[in-house]
C-alpha positions as a printed Julia matrix, in Angstrom:
52×3 Matrix{Float64}:
 183.12  -143.93  -19.74
 181.26  -143.88  -16.45
 177.68  -142.66  -16.15
 176.98  -140.82  -12.92
 173.28  -140.85  -12.07
 172.33  -137.6   -10.44
 168.88  -136.83   -9.0
 168.3   -134.44  -11.91
 169.14  -137.1   -14.47
 166.95  -139.68  -12.74
 164.03  -137.23  -12.52
 164.03  -136.81  -16.3
 162.6   -140.33  -16.54
 159.49  -139.43  -14.52
 156.43  -137.58  -15.8
 156.4   -135.57  -12.57
 160.06  -134.48  -13.0
 160.79  -135.26   -9.36
 161.68  -138.18   -7.14
 158.86  -139.77   -5.21
 158.34  -139.08   -1.54
 156.81  -141.28    1.16
 153.64  -139.16    1.02
 153.19  -140.11   -2.64
 152.96  -143.8    -1.73
 150.8   -142.98    1.3
 148.34  -141.21   -1.02
 148.09  -144.29   -3.23
 147.55  -146.54   -0.21
 144.96  -144.15    1.21
 143.0   -144.37   -2.04
 143.13  -148.17   -2.01
 141.91  -148.52    1.58
 139.16  -145.93    1.19
 135.55  -146.85    0.59
 135.92  -145.56   -2.98
 138.17  -148.5    -3.87
 135.67  -151.23   -2.95
 135.49  -152.38   -6.59
 139.26  -152.89   -6.88
 140.4   -156.41   -6.06
 143.34  -158.61   -6.97
 145.29  -155.88   -8.72
 148.9   -154.81   -8.75
 149.06  -151.07   -8.5
 152.28  -149.5    -9.71
 152.9   -146.18   -8.0
 156.0   -145.1    -9.91
 155.31  -141.51  -10.94
 154.86  -142.33  -14.61
 158.39  -143.62  -15.11
 159.09  -143.95  -18.81
């Protein structure tokens, strides 16, 4: 039996129910380089849309 991964099937694994877009990562980067992130250092930030 072969499992065919479709975008709909993949999206079921994300809290947002959609695939990520470049703007989603850009938003995360924008937050990290803003003045509001001055207290964040030496962290790995996983921007994965809440993948289960």
